Coordinates of C-alpha atoms in Angstrom, one line a residue:
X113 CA 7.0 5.9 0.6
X114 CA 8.9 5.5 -2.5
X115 CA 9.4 2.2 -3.3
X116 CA 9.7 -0.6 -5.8
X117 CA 6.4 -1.7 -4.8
X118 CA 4.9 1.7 -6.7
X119 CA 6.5 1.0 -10.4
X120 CA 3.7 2.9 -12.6
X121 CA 4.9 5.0 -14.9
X122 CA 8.5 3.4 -14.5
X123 CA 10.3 1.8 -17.6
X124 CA 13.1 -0.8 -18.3
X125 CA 10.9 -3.9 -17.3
X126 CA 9.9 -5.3 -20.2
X127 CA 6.4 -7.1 -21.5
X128 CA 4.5 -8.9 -18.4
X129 CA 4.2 -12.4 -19.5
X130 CA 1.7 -14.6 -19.2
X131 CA 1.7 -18.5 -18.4
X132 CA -1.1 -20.1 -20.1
X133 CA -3.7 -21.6 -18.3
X134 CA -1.5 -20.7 -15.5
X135 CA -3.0 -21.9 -12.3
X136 CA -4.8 -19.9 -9.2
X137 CA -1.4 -21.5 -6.8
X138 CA 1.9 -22.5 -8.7
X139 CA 2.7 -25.2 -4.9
X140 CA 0.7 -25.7 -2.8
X141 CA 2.2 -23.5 0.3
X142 CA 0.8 -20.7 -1.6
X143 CA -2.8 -21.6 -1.0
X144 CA -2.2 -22.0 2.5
X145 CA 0.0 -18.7 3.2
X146 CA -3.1 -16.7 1.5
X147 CA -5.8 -18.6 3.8
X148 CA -3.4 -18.5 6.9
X149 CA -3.7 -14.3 6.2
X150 CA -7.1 -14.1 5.6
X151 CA -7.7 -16.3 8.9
X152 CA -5.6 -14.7 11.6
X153 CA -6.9 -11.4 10.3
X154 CA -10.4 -12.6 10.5
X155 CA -10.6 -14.3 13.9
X156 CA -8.3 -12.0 16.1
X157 CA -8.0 -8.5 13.7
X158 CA -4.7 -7.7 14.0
X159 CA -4.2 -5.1 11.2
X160 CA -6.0 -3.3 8.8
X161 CA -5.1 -3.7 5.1
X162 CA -3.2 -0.3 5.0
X163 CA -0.6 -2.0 7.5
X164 CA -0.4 -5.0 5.6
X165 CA 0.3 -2.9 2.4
X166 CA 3.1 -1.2 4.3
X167 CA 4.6 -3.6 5.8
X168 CA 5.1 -4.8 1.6
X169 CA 6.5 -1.5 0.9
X170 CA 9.3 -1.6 3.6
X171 CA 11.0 -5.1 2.0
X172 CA 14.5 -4.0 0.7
X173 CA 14.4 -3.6 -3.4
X174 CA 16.4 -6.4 -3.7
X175 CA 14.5 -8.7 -2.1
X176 CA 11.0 -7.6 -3.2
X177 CA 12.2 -7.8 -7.7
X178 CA 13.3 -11.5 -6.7
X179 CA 10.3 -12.9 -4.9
X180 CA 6.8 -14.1 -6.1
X181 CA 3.8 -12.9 -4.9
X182 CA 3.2 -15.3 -2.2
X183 CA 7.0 -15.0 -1.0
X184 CA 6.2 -11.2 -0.3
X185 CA 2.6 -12.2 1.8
X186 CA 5.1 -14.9 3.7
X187 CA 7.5 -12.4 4.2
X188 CA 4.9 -9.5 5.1
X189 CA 2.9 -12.4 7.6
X190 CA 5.9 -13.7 9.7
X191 CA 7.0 -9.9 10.1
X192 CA 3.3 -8.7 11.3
X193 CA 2.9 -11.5 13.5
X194 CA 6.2 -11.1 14.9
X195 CA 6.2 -7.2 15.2
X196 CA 2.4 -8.1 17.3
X197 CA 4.0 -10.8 19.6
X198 CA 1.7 -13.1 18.2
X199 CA 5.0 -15.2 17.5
X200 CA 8.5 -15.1 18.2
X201 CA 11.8 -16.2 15.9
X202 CA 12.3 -18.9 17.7
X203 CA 8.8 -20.2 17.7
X204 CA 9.1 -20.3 13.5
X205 CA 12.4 -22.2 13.1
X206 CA 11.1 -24.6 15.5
X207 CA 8.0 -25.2 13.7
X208 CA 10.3 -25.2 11.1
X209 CA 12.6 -28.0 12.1
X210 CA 9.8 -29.8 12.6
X211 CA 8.1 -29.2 9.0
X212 CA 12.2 -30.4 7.4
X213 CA 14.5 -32.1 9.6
X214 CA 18.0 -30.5 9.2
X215 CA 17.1 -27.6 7.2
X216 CA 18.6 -24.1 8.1
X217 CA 16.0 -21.6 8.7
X218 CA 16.2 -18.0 9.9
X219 CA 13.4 -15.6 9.3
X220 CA 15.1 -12.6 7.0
X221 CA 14.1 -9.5 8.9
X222 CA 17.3 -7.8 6.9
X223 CA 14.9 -7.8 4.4
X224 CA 12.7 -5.2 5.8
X225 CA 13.5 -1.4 6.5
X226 CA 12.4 -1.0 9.3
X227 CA 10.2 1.7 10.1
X228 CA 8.5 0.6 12.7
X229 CA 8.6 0.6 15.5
X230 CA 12.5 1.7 16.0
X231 CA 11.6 5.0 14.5
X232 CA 9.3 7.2 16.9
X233 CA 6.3 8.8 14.8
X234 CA 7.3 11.8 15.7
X235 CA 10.6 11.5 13.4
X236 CA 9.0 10.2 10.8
X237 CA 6.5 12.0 8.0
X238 CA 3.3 11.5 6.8
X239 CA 2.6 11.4 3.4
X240 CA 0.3 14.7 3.5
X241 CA -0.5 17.0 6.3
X242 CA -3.9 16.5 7.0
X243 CA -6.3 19.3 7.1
X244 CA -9.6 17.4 7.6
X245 CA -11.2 14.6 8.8
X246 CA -13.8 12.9 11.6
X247 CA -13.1 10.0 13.7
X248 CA -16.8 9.0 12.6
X249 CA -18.3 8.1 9.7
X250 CA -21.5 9.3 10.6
X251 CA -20.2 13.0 11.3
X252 CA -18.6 13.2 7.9
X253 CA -17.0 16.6 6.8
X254 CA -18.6 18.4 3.7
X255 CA -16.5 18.0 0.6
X256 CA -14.2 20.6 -0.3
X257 CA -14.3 20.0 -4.0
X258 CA -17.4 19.5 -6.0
X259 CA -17.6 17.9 -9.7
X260 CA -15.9 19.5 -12.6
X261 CA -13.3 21.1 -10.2
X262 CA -10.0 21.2 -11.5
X263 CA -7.3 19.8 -8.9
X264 CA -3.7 19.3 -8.5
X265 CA -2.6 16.2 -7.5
X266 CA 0.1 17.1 -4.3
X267 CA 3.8 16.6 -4.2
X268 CA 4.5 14.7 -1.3
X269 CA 7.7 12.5 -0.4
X270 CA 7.4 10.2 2.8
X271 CA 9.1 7.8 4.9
X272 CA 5.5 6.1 6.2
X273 CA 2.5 4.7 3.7
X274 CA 0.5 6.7 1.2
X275 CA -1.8 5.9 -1.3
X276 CA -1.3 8.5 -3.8
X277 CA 0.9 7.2 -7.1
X278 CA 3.9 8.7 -7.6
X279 CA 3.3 9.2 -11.5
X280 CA 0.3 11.6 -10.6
X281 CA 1.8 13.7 -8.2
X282 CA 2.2 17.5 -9.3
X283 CA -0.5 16.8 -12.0
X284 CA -3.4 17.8 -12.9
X285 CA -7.1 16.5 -13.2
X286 CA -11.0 17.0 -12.7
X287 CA -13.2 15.5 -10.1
X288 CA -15.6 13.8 -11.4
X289 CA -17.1 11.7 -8.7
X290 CA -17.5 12.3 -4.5
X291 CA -17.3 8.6 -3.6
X292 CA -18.2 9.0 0.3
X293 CA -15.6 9.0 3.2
X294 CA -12.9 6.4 4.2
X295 CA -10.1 6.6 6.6
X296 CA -7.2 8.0 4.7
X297 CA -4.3 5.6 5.3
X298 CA -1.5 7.5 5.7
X299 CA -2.9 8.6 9.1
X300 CA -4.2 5.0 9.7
X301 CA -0.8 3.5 9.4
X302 CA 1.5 6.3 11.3
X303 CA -0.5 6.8 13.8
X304 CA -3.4 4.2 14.1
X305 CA -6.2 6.5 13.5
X306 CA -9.4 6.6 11.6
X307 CA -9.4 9.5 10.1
X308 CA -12.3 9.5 7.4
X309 CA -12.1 12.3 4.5
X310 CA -14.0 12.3 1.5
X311 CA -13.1 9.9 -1.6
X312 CA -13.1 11.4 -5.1
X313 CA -12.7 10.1 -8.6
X314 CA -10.3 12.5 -10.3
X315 CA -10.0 11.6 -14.2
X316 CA -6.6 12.9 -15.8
X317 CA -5.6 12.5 -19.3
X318 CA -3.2 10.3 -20.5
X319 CA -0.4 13.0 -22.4
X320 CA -0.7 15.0 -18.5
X321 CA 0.4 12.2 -17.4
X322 CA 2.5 10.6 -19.6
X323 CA 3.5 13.2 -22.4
X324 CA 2.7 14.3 -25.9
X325 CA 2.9 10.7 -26.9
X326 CA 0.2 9.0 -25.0
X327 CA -2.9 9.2 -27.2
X328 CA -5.2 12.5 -26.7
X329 CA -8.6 10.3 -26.4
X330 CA -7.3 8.3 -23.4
X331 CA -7.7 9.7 -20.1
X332 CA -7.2 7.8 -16.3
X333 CA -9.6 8.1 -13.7
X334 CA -8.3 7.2 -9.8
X335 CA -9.8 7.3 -6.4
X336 CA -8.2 9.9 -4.1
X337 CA -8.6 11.6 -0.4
X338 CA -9.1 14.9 -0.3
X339 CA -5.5 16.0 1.3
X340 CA -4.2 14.4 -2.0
X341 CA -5.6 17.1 -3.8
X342 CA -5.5 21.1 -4.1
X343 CA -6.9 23.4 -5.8
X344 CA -5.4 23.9 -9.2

């Protein structure tokens, strides 16, 4: 989808600044919200990391410039869990009153559009209409494009996850690299398949991608699926 959340290429946001000898966590909730992730994940696998990215992408604008990093995995792991039934509202301000007596707590679903699962996949779009693909890894499909073949990254506007950077779409590039197969996740997040393609490294200069003044020695080389790409 386009989000906030995919901000290469935009402008207007300044410098990033750094804090020096700026700490792995800034409190110490942030430490626990990142093991609390990697835990539930490990012991009972209840999404892949393509949902996890998503459910980041569908926090309203607003909300996702004015939190930190760990705000957005808190927000994105009360949301999973209680999309999955793993836990309800009511079991999180509970815990909550327990944690701070007297506090006011309400998990901010406003924050999230929600795209699933009110909207039925069949009324939403994937980011690319696939044309390839195995379930299995082992059965992969021959790659369509071989090194040196000059592609076109697709234009493609969805409501649903995609992988494919908005400031590369419509432009063009050479493959450089086949990098095996992987699910692609567009399919893996709409419709809960594993659908693996083959993985290429495309390299694209910088003034395709950025205009006659980007320097004509730099170039950018990123990982795509093969329904990113066309022939050019």
């Amino acid at each position: 989808m386009n989000g906030i959340h995919d901000v290469g290429g935009m402008d207007g946001f300044g410098p990033v600044k750094r804090e020096e000898n700026e700490p792995v966590f800034h409190e110490r909730w942030e430490g626990r919200v990142r093991a609390l992730s990697m835990l539930i994940n490990k012991k009972r696998r209840l999404y892949f990391i393509d949902e996890s990215r998503h459910t980041i992408e569908r926090i309203h604008p607003v909300y996702y410039m004015g939190s930190s990093y760990y705000q957005l995995w808190l927000l994105r792991f009360e949301t999973m869990m209680m999309e999955r039934g793993v836990l309800t509202e009511q079991e999180i301000q509970e815990r909550m009153g327990q944690i701070a007596p007297g506090a006011s707590f309400e998990p901010d679903l406003a924050a999230f559009r929600t795209i699933r699962p009110h909207n039925p996949t069949q009324h939403r779009r994937t980011a690319i209409q696939t044309t390839s693909g195995t379930a299995s890894p082992n059965e992969p499909v021959p790659p369509k494009y071989k090194p040196g073949t000059v592609v076109q990254a697709k234009l493609a506007a969805t409501l649903g996850h995609t992988r494919i950077p908005r400031y590369i779409r419509g432009k063009q590039g050479v493959i450089e690299a086949v990098h095996g197969h992987s699910p692609i996740p567009d399919i893996r997040v709409d419709q809960g398949l594993s659908l693996y393609q083959p993985v290429y490294r495309v390299r694209f200069k910088a003034r395709e991608l950025w205009g006659e003044d980007a320097s004509p020695k730099d170039t950018l080389c990123i990982e795509l699926w093969e329904d990113y790409l066309e022939q050019a």
